[in-house]
JSON list of C-alpha atoms in Angstrom, two decimals:
[
{"chain": "O", "resi": 794, "resn": "MET", "atom": "CA", "xyz": [-27.40, -26.11, -30.28]},
{"chain": "O", "resi": 795, "resn": "ASP", "atom": "CA", "xyz": [-25.88, -24.24, -27.37]},
{"chain": "O", "resi": 796, "resn": "THR", "atom": "CA", "xyz": [-23.67, -26.29, -25.02]},
{"chain": "O", "resi": 797, "resn": "LEU", "atom": "CA", "xyz": [-22.59, -25.47, -21.52]},
{"chain": "O", "resi": 798, "resn": "SER", "atom": "CA", "xyz": [-18.84, -25.22, -21.24]},
{"chain": "O", "resi": 799, "resn": "GLU", "atom": "CA", "xyz": [-16.33, -23.64, -18.91]},
{"chain": "O", "resi": 800, "resn": "PHE", "atom": "CA", "xyz": [-13.20, -21.50, -18.96]},
{"chain": "O", "resi": 801, "resn": "VAL", "atom": "CA", "xyz": [-10.45, -22.39, -16.50]},
{"chain": "O", "resi": 802, "resn": "ILE", "atom": "CA", "xyz": [-8.42, -19.46, -15.23]},
{"chain": "O", "resi": 803, "resn": "ASP", "atom": "CA", "xyz": [-4.66, -20.05, -15.37]},
{"chain": "O", "resi": 804, "resn": "PHE", "atom": "CA", "xyz": [-2.78, -18.98, -12.19]},
{"chain": "O", "resi": 805, "resn": "SER", "atom": "CA", "xyz": [0.56, -20.56, -13.05]},
{"chain": "O", "resi": 806, "resn": "ASP", "atom": "CA", "xyz": [2.28, -17.21, -13.73]},
{"chain": "O", "resi": 807, "resn": "VAL", "atom": "CA", "xyz": [1.11, -15.51, -10.59]},
{"chain": "O", "resi": 808, "resn": "PRO", "atom": "CA", "xyz": [4.11, -14.58, -8.38]},
{"chain": "O", "resi": 809, "resn": "LEU", "atom": "CA", "xyz": [3.88, -15.86, -4.79]},
{"chain": "O", "resi": 810, "resn": "ASN", "atom": "CA", "xyz": [6.42, -13.29, -3.58]},
{"chain": "O", "resi": 811, "resn": "PRO", "atom": "CA", "xyz": [5.86, -10.21, -5.72]},
{"chain": "O", "resi": 812, "resn": "PHE", "atom": "CA", "xyz": [8.66, -7.93, -6.83]},
{"chain": "O", "resi": 813, "resn": "GLY", "atom": "CA", "xyz": [7.37, -4.61, -7.90]},
{"chain": "O", "resi": 814, "resn": "THR", "atom": "CA", "xyz": [3.92, -3.07, -8.42]},
{"chain": "O", "resi": 815, "resn": "ARG", "atom": "CA", "xyz": [2.98, -5.23, -11.43]},
{"chain": "O", "resi": 816, "resn": "ASP", "atom": "CA", "xyz": [3.67, -8.48, -9.52]},
{"chain": "O", "resi": 817, "resn": "GLU", "atom": "CA", "xyz": [1.70, -7.18, -6.52]},
{"chain": "O", "resi": 818, "resn": "GLN", "atom": "CA", "xyz": [-1.29, -6.43, -8.74]},
{"chain": "O", "resi": 819, "resn": "LYS", "atom": "CA", "xyz": [-1.12, -9.94, -10.32]},
{"chain": "O", "resi": 820, "resn": "LEU", "atom": "CA", "xyz": [-1.10, -11.62, -6.91]},
{"chain": "O", "resi": 821, "resn": "GLU", "atom": "CA", "xyz": [-3.81, -9.28, -5.62]},
{"chain": "O", "resi": 822, "resn": "ALA", "atom": "CA", "xyz": [-6.10, -10.03, -8.58]},
{"chain": "O", "resi": 823, "resn": "ALA", "atom": "CA", "xyz": [-5.52, -13.79, -8.29]},
{"chain": "O", "resi": 824, "resn": "LEU", "atom": "CA", "xyz": [-6.41, -13.68, -4.54]},
{"chain": "O", "resi": 825, "resn": "ILE", "atom": "CA", "xyz": [-9.59, -11.71, -5.18]},
{"chain": "O", "resi": 826, "resn": "VAL", "atom": "CA", "xyz": [-10.79, -13.92, -8.06]},
{"chain": "O", "resi": 827, "resn": "GLY", "atom": "CA", "xyz": [-9.80, -17.15, -6.38]},
{"chain": "O", "resi": 828, "resn": "THR", "atom": "CA", "xyz": [-11.59, -16.17, -3.19]},
{"chain": "O", "resi": 829, "resn": "LEU", "atom": "CA", "xyz": [-14.71, -14.79, -4.85]},
{"chain": "O", "resi": 830, "resn": "TYR", "atom": "CA", "xyz": [-15.30, -18.07, -6.70]},
{"chain": "O", "resi": 831, "resn": "SER", "atom": "CA", "xyz": [-14.85, -20.23, -3.57]},
{"chain": "O", "resi": 832, "resn": "PRO", "atom": "CA", "xyz": [-18.16, -21.93, -2.53]},
{"chain": "O", "resi": 833, "resn": "GLU", "atom": "CA", "xyz": [-18.12, -20.22, 0.88]},
{"chain": "O", "resi": 834, "resn": "VAL", "atom": "CA", "xyz": [-17.90, -16.74, -0.54]},
{"chain": "O", "resi": 835, "resn": "VAL", "atom": "CA", "xyz": [-20.43, -17.43, -3.30]},
{"chain": "O", "resi": 836, "resn": "GLU", "atom": "CA", "xyz": [-22.93, -18.18, -0.56]},
{"chain": "O", "resi": 837, "resn": "LEU", "atom": "CA", "xyz": [-22.02, -15.06, 1.37]},
{"chain": "O", "resi": 838, "resn": "LEU", "atom": "CA", "xyz": [-22.43, -12.85, -1.71]},
{"chain": "O", "resi": 839, "resn": "LYS", "atom": "CA", "xyz": [-26.02, -14.05, -2.22]},
{"chain": "O", "resi": 840, "resn": "ASP", "atom": "CA", "xyz": [-27.02, -11.64, 0.57]},
{"chain": "O", "resi": 841, "resn": "PRO", "atom": "CA", "xyz": [-27.48, -8.23, -1.23]},
{"chain": "O", "resi": 842, "resn": "VAL", "atom": "CA", "xyz": [-27.11, -6.35, 2.06]},
{"chain": "O", "resi": 843, "resn": "GLU", "atom": "CA", "xyz": [-23.74, -7.87, 2.89]},
{"chain": "O", "resi": 844, "resn": "ARG", "atom": "CA", "xyz": [-22.42, -8.14, -0.69]},
{"chain": "O", "resi": 845, "resn": "THR", "atom": "CA", "xyz": [-20.78, -4.72, -1.00]},
{"chain": "O", "resi": 846, "resn": "THR", "atom": "CA", "xyz": [-19.26, -4.95, 2.45]},
{"chain": "O", "resi": 847, "resn": "TRP", "atom": "CA", "xyz": [-17.82, -8.38, 1.68]},
{"chain": "O", "resi": 848, "resn": "ILE", "atom": "CA", "xyz": [-16.38, -7.35, -1.62]},
{"chain": "O", "resi": 849, "resn": "ASP", "atom": "CA", "xyz": [-14.72, -4.31, -0.06]},
{"chain": "O", "resi": 850, "resn": "SER", "atom": "CA", "xyz": [-13.28, -6.39, 2.79]},
{"chain": "O", "resi": 851, "resn": "LEU", "atom": "CA", "xyz": [-11.93, -9.02, 0.46]},
{"chain": "O", "resi": 852, "resn": "ALA", "atom": "CA", "xyz": [-10.41, -6.44, -1.82]},
{"chain": "O", "resi": 853, "resn": "VAL", "atom": "CA", "xyz": [-8.64, -4.69, 1.13]},
{"chain": "O", "resi": 854, "resn": "ALA", "atom": "CA", "xyz": [-7.43, -8.03, 2.55]},
{"chain": "O", "resi": 855, "resn": "ALA", "atom": "CA", "xyz": [-6.13, -9.21, -0.83]},
{"chain": "O", "resi": 856, "resn": "ALA", "atom": "CA", "xyz": [-4.28, -5.94, -1.46]},
{"chain": "O", "resi": 857, "resn": "ALA", "atom": "CA", "xyz": [-2.80, -6.01, 2.04]},
{"chain": "O", "resi": 858, "resn": "TYR", "atom": "CA", "xyz": [-1.70, -9.66, 1.77]},
{"chain": "O", "resi": 859, "resn": "ALA", "atom": "CA", "xyz": [-0.14, -9.17, -1.67]},
{"chain": "O", "resi": 860, "resn": "LYS", "atom": "CA", "xyz": [1.89, -6.23, -0.41]},
{"chain": "O", "resi": 861, "resn": "TYR", "atom": "CA", "xyz": [2.81, -8.17, 2.75]},
{"chain": "O", "resi": 862, "resn": "LYS", "atom": "CA", "xyz": [4.13, -11.02, 0.59]},
{"chain": "O", "resi": 863, "resn": "ALA", "atom": "CA", "xyz": [6.12, -8.38, -1.34]},
{"chain": "O", "resi": 864, "resn": "GLY", "atom": "CA", "xyz": [7.94, -7.66, 1.92]},
{"chain": "O", "resi": 865, "resn": "LYS", "atom": "CA", "xyz": [6.44, -4.27, 2.65]},
{"chain": "O", "resi": 866, "resn": "PRO", "atom": "CA", "xyz": [6.16, -3.14, 6.31]},
{"chain": "O", "resi": 867, "resn": "ILE", "atom": "CA", "xyz": [2.72, -2.80, 7.92]},
{"chain": "O", "resi": 868, "resn": "SER", "atom": "CA", "xyz": [2.98, 1.01, 8.07]},
{"chain": "O", "resi": 869, "resn": "LYS", "atom": "CA", "xyz": [3.68, 1.28, 4.34]},
{"chain": "O", "resi": 870, "resn": "ILE", "atom": "CA", "xyz": [0.85, -1.13, 3.50]},
{"chain": "O", "resi": 871, "resn": "ALA", "atom": "CA", "xyz": [-1.57, 0.91, 5.63]},
{"chain": "O", "resi": 872, "resn": "GLU", "atom": "CA", "xyz": [-0.59, 4.09, 3.77]},
{"chain": "O", "resi": 873, "resn": "GLU", "atom": "CA", "xyz": [-1.02, 2.50, 0.30]},
{"chain": "O", "resi": 874, "resn": "VAL", "atom": "CA", "xyz": [-4.28, 0.68, 1.07]},
{"chain": "O", "resi": 875, "resn": "GLY", "atom": "CA", "xyz": [-5.80, 3.52, 3.06]},
{"chain": "O", "resi": 876, "resn": "ARG", "atom": "CA", "xyz": [-6.63, 1.53, 6.19]},
{"chain": "O", "resi": 877, "resn": "SER", "atom": "CA", "xyz": [-5.30, 1.58, 9.73]},
{"chain": "O", "resi": 878, "resn": "GLU", "atom": "CA", "xyz": [-2.26, -0.51, 10.73]},
{"chain": "O", "resi": 879, "resn": "HIS", "atom": "CA", "xyz": [-4.49, -2.44, 13.13]},
{"chain": "O", "resi": 880, "resn": "THR", "atom": "CA", "xyz": [-6.88, -3.42, 10.27]},
{"chain": "O", "resi": 881, "resn": "ILE", "atom": "CA", "xyz": [-3.99, -4.41, 7.99]},
{"chain": "O", "resi": 882, "resn": "ARG", "atom": "CA", "xyz": [-2.35, -6.51, 10.71]},
{"chain": "O", "resi": 883, "resn": "ALA", "atom": "CA", "xyz": [-5.67, -8.23, 11.44]},
{"chain": "O", "resi": 884, "resn": "HIS", "atom": "CA", "xyz": [-6.14, -9.15, 7.77]},
{"chain": "O", "resi": 885, "resn": "ILE", "atom": "CA", "xyz": [-2.64, -10.51, 7.15]},
{"chain": "O", "resi": 886, "resn": "GLN", "atom": "CA", "xyz": [-2.69, -12.46, 10.42]},
{"chain": "O", "resi": 887, "resn": "GLY", "atom": "CA", "xyz": [-6.00, -14.08, 9.50]},
{"chain": "O", "resi": 888, "resn": "LYS", "atom": "CA", "xyz": [-7.88, -12.55, 12.46]},
{"chain": "O", "resi": 889, "resn": "THR", "atom": "CA", "xyz": [-10.66, -11.37, 10.18]},
{"chain": "O", "resi": 890, "resn": "LYS", "atom": "CA", "xyz": [-12.98, -13.53, 8.08]},
{"chain": "O", "resi": 891, "resn": "ALA", "atom": "CA", "xyz": [-11.82, -11.83, 4.89]},
{"chain": "O", "resi": 892, "resn": "GLY", "atom": "CA", "xyz": [-8.19, -12.33, 5.93]},
{"chain": "O", "resi": 893, "resn": "LYS", "atom": "CA", "xyz": [-8.72, -16.00, 6.61]},
{"chain": "O", "resi": 894, "resn": "LEU", "atom": "CA", "xyz": [-10.34, -16.52, 3.21]},
{"chain": "O", "resi": 895, "resn": "ILE", "atom": "CA", "xyz": [-7.59, -14.67, 1.38]},
{"chain": "O", "resi": 896, "resn": "ILE", "atom": "CA", "xyz": [-4.82, -16.61, 3.21]},
{"chain": "O", "resi": 897, "resn": "SER", "atom": "CA", "xyz": [-6.65, -19.89, 2.39]},
{"chain": "O", "resi": 898, "resn": "THR", "atom": "CA", "xyz": [-6.71, -18.90, -1.28]},
{"chain": "O", "resi": 899, "resn": "TYR", "atom": "CA", "xyz": [-3.01, -18.02, -1.15]},
{"chain": "O", "resi": 900, "resn": "GLU", "atom": "CA", "xyz": [-2.12, -21.38, 0.32]},
{"chain": "O", "resi": 901, "resn": "LYS", "atom": "CA", "xyz": [-4.08, -23.13, -2.49]},
{"chain": "O", "resi": 902, "resn": "LEU", "atom": "CA", "xyz": [-2.24, -20.93, -4.99]},
{"chain": "O", "resi": 903, "resn": "LYS", "atom": "CA", "xyz": [1.07, -21.86, -3.40]},
{"chain": "O", "resi": 904, "resn": "ALA", "atom": "CA", "xyz": [0.25, -25.59, -3.45]},
{"chain": "O", "resi": 905, "resn": "GLY", "atom": "CA", "xyz": [-0.91, -25.37, -7.07]},
{"chain": "O", "resi": 906, "resn": "THR", "atom": "CA", "xyz": [-4.40, -26.55, -6.18]},
{"chain": "O", "resi": 907, "resn": "LEU", "atom": "CA", "xyz": [-6.27, -23.28, -6.83]},
{"chain": "O", "resi": 908, "resn": "ARG", "atom": "CA", "xyz": [-8.73, -23.88, -9.70]},
{"chain": "O", "resi": 909, "resn": "VAL", "atom": "CA", "xyz": [-11.39, -21.46, -10.85]},
{"chain": "O", "resi": 910, "resn": "ALA", "atom": "CA", "xyz": [-13.69, -22.59, -13.69]},
{"chain": "O", "resi": 911, "resn": "VAL", "atom": "CA", "xyz": [-16.07, -19.96, -15.08]},
{"chain": "O", "resi": 912, "resn": "PRO", "atom": "CA", "xyz": [-19.07, -21.57, -16.87]},
{"chain": "O", "resi": 913, "resn": "PHE", "atom": "CA", "xyz": [-20.34, -20.18, -20.11]},
{"chain": "O", "resi": 914, "resn": "VAL", "atom": "CA", "xyz": [-22.60, -21.24, -22.97]},
{"chain": "O", "resi": 915, "resn": "SER", "atom": "CA", "xyz": [-20.77, -21.83, -26.22]},
{"chain": "O", "resi": 916, "resn": "GLY", "atom": "CA", "xyz": [-22.60, -20.96, -29.43]},
{"chain": "O", "resi": 917, "resn": "ALA", "atom": "CA", "xyz": [-24.69, -18.34, -27.66]},
{"chain": "O", "resi": 918, "resn": "PRO", "atom": "CA", "xyz": [-25.00, -14.96, -29.44]},
{"chain": "O", "resi": 919, "resn": "GLN", "atom": "CA", "xyz": [-22.34, -12.57, -28.21]},
{"chain": "O", "resi": 920, "resn": "VAL", "atom": "CA", "xyz": [-23.65, -9.54, -26.48]},
{"chain": "O", "resi": 921, "resn": "GLU", "atom": "CA", "xyz": [-21.81, -6.61, -24.98]},
{"chain": "O", "resi": 922, "resn": "ALA", "atom": "CA", "xyz": [-21.09, -7.53, -21.38]},
{"chain": "O", "resi": 923, "resn": "LYS", "atom": "CA", "xyz": [-22.24, -4.96, -18.83]},
{"chain": "O", "resi": 924, "resn": "PRO", "atom": "CA", "xyz": [-19.81, -4.51, -15.93]},
{"chain": "O", "resi": 925, "resn": "SER", "atom": "CA", "xyz": [-21.01, -6.34, -12.88]},
{"chain": "O", "resi": 926, "resn": "GLU", "atom": "CA", "xyz": [-21.21, -4.80, -9.46]},
{"chain": "O", "resi": 927, "resn": "LEU", "atom": "CA", "xyz": [-18.01, -6.58, -8.55]},
{"chain": "O", "resi": 928, "resn": "GLU", "atom": "CA", "xyz": [-16.13, -5.18, -11.51]},
{"chain": "O", "resi": 929, "resn": "ARG", "atom": "CA", "xyz": [-17.31, -1.73, -10.80]},
{"chain": "O", "resi": 930, "resn": "LYS", "atom": "CA", "xyz": [-16.25, -2.05, -7.17]},
{"chain": "O", "resi": 931, "resn": "VAL", "atom": "CA", "xyz": [-12.82, -3.36, -8.15]},
{"chain": "O", "resi": 932, "resn": "ARG", "atom": "CA", "xyz": [-12.33, -0.50, -10.56]},
{"chain": "O", "resi": 933, "resn": "GLU", "atom": "CA", "xyz": [-13.45, 1.99, -7.95]},
{"chain": "O", "resi": 934, "resn": "LEU", "atom": "CA", "xyz": [-11.04, 0.56, -5.44]},
{"chain": "O", "resi": 935, "resn": "ALA", "atom": "CA", "xyz": [-8.27, 0.65, -8.06]},
{"chain": "O", "resi": 936, "resn": "ARG", "atom": "CA", "xyz": [-8.94, 4.35, -8.72]},
{"chain": "O", "resi": 937, "resn": "GLU", "atom": "CA", "xyz": [-9.00, 5.02, -4.97]},
{"chain": "O", "resi": 938, "resn": "ARG", "atom": "CA", "xyz": [-5.69, 3.18, -4.60]},
{"chain": "O", "resi": 939, "resn": "ASP", "atom": "CA", "xyz": [-4.11, 5.18, -7.45]},
{"chain": "O", "resi": 940, "resn": "THR", "atom": "CA", "xyz": [-5.31, 8.43, -5.89]},
{"chain": "O", "resi": 941, "resn": "LEU", "atom": "CA", "xyz": [-3.83, 7.46, -2.52]},
{"chain": "O", "resi": 942, "resn": "LEU", "atom": "CA", "xyz": [-0.53, 6.44, -4.15]},
{"chain": "O", "resi": 943, "resn": "ALA", "atom": "CA", "xyz": [-0.42, 9.85, -5.88]},
{"chain": "O", "resi": 944, "resn": "LYS", "atom": "CA", "xyz": [-1.01, 11.58, -2.55]},
{"chain": "O", "resi": 945, "resn": "VAL", "atom": "CA", "xyz": [1.70, 9.54, -0.90]},
{"chain": "O", "resi": 946, "resn": "SER", "atom": "CA", "xyz": [4.13, 10.48, -3.73]},
{"chain": "O", "resi": 947, "resn": "GLU", "atom": "CA", "xyz": [3.29, 14.16, -3.23]},
{"chain": "O", "resi": 948, "resn": "LEU", "atom": "CA", "xyz": [3.83, 13.88, 0.48]},
{"chain": "O", "resi": 949, "resn": "GLU", "atom": "CA", "xyz": [7.15, 12.15, -0.01]},
{"chain": "O", "resi": 950, "resn": "LYS", "atom": "CA", "xyz": [8.29, 14.98, -2.23]},
{"chain": "O", "resi": 951, "resn": "GLU", "atom": "CA", "xyz": [7.13, 17.56, 0.31]},
{"chain": "O", "resi": 952, "resn": "VAL", "atom": "CA", "xyz": [9.00, 15.68, 3.09]},
{"chain": "O", "resi": 953, "resn": "GLU", "atom": "CA", "xyz": [12.14, 15.61, 0.96]},
{"chain": "O", "resi": 954, "resn": "ASN", "atom": "CA", "xyz": [11.82, 19.35, 0.28]},
{"chain": "O", "resi": 955, "resn": "LEU", "atom": "CA", "xyz": [11.42, 20.06, 4.00]},
{"chain": "O", "resi": 956, "resn": "ARG", "atom": "CA", "xyz": [14.40, 17.83, 4.75]},
{"chain": "O", "resi": 957, "resn": "ARG", "atom": "CA", "xyz": [16.57, 19.88, 2.38]},
{"chain": "O", "resi": 958, "resn": "GLN", "atom": "CA", "xyz": [15.37, 23.09, 3.96]},
{"chain": "O", "resi": 959, "resn": "LEU", "atom": "CA", "xyz": [16.19, 21.72, 7.43]},
{"chain": "O", "resi": 960, "resn": "GLU", "atom": "CA", "xyz": [19.66, 20.75, 6.22]},
{"chain": "O", "resi": 961, "resn": "ALA", "atom": "CA", "xyz": [20.15, 24.27, 4.86]},
{"chain": "O", "resi": 962, "resn": "CYS", "atom": "CA", "xyz": [18.99, 25.82, 8.17]},
{"chain": "O", "resi": 963, "resn": "ARG", "atom": "CA", "xyz": [21.38, 23.59, 10.07]},
{"chain": "O", "resi": 964, "resn": "GLU", "atom": "CA", "xyz": [24.25, 24.61, 7.84]},
{"chain": "O", "resi": 965, "resn": "GLU", "atom": "CA", "xyz": [23.36, 28.27, 8.22]},
{"chain": "O", "resi": 966, "resn": "SER", "atom": "CA", "xyz": [23.06, 27.80, 12.00]},
{"chain": "O", "resi": 967, "resn": "GLY", "atom": "CA", "xyz": [26.52, 26.26, 12.00]},
{"chain": "O", "resi": 968, "resn": "LYS", "atom": "CA", "xyz": [28.00, 29.28, 10.18]},
{"chain": "O", "resi": 969, "resn": "LEU", "atom": "CA", "xyz": [26.33, 31.68, 12.62]},
{"chain": "O", "resi": 970, "resn": "SER", "atom": "CA", "xyz": [27.64, 29.70, 15.56]},
{"chain": "O", "resi": 971, "resn": "ARG", "atom": "CA", "xyz": [31.16, 29.98, 14.15]},
{"chain": "O", "resi": 972, "resn": "VAL", "atom": "CA", "xyz": [30.73, 33.75, 13.68]},
{"chain": "O", "resi": 973, "resn": "VAL", "atom": "CA", "xyz": [29.46, 34.12, 17.27]},
{"chain": "O", "resi": 974, "resn": "GLU", "atom": "CA", "xyz": [32.47, 32.14, 18.59]},
{"chain": "O", "resi": 975, "resn": "ALA", "atom": "CA", "xyz": [34.84, 34.36, 16.56]},
{"chain": "O", "resi": 976, "resn": "VAL", "atom": "CA", "xyz": [33.22, 37.50, 17.96]},
{"chain": "O", "resi": 977, "resn": "LYS", "atom": "CA", "xyz": [33.44, 36.12, 21.51]},
{"chain": "O", "resi": 978, "resn": "SER", "atom": "CA", "xyz": [37.12, 35.38, 20.95]},
{"chain": "O", "resi": 979, "resn": "ARG", "atom": "CA", "xyz": [37.77, 38.91, 19.73]},
{"chain": "O", "resi": 980, "resn": "LEU", "atom": "CA", "xyz": [35.87, 40.44, 22.63]},
{"chain": "O", "resi": 981, "resn": "GLN", "atom": "CA", "xyz": [37.96, 38.36, 25.01]},
{"chain": "O", "resi": 982, "resn": "VAL", "atom": "CA", "xyz": [41.16, 39.62, 23.38]},
{"chain": "O", "resi": 983, "resn": "LEU", "atom": "CA", "xyz": [39.88, 43.18, 23.58]},
{"chain": "O", "resi": 984, "resn": "GLU", "atom": "CA", "xyz": [39.03, 42.69, 27.29]},
{"chain": "O", "resi": 985, "resn": "GLU", "atom": "CA", "xyz": [42.54, 41.42, 27.94]},
{"chain": "O", "resi": 986, "resn": "ILE", "atom": "CA", "xyz": [44.02, 44.43, 26.12]},
{"chain": "O", "resi": 987, "resn": "LYS", "atom": "CA", "xyz": [41.77, 46.77, 28.12]},
{"chain": "O", "resi": 988, "resn": "GLN", "atom": "CA", "xyz": [43.01, 45.21, 31.35]},
{"chain": "O", "resi": 989, "resn": "LEU", "atom": "CA", "xyz": [46.62, 45.60, 30.33]},
{"chain": "O", "resi": 990, "resn": "ILE", "atom": "CA", "xyz": [46.08, 49.25, 29.46]},
{"chain": "O", "resi": 991, "resn": "SER", "atom": "CA", "xyz": [44.44, 49.90, 32.79]},
{"chain": "O", "resi": 992, "resn": "GLN", "atom": "CA", "xyz": [47.42, 48.24, 34.56]},
{"chain": "O", "resi": 993, "resn": "LEU", "atom": "CA", "xyz": [49.85, 50.44, 32.67]},
{"chain": "O", "resi": 994, "resn": "ALA", "atom": "CA", "xyz": [47.95, 53.60, 33.35]}
]
């Protein structure tokens, strides 16, 4: 006979102040899962029209807050998440609904009171699980984030290359300035010689 049971997600190893990308991803995932299973959000997600928007907002807020707790500046977070600095600041300050929910989940995680129990039926025949809309959205956001990170890396390399070119131009300009000064000095000497010659004539 099938019996209803539950699986409790363990958040004990989730870093509260991430160090490095892996830690950020752990905290981000914990914030998303912990918030999505909260009673308030479960009710909100029942509306099919609002569901996609809410999932996107929570994912952005969770990513922003995890990076914020890792000590990253607002400008860097905005670049990595692909949102404006104003939006990121609003999320991490709890000025948005998604931001408030994510911060609430973080505080529960910090206090050790965050508990997510996923019900399932034991003894039921195992079937291949189809990815839910949430999982697809999370994967899509993860791919988008990776694409943005790759673009940021390319831009950083381009900026570094331009910086080296600028330094080379400055060095070349310095050399030319020294040559010009030397020529001016010689012209001055020649002018003085010319004046002496004209006085002797």
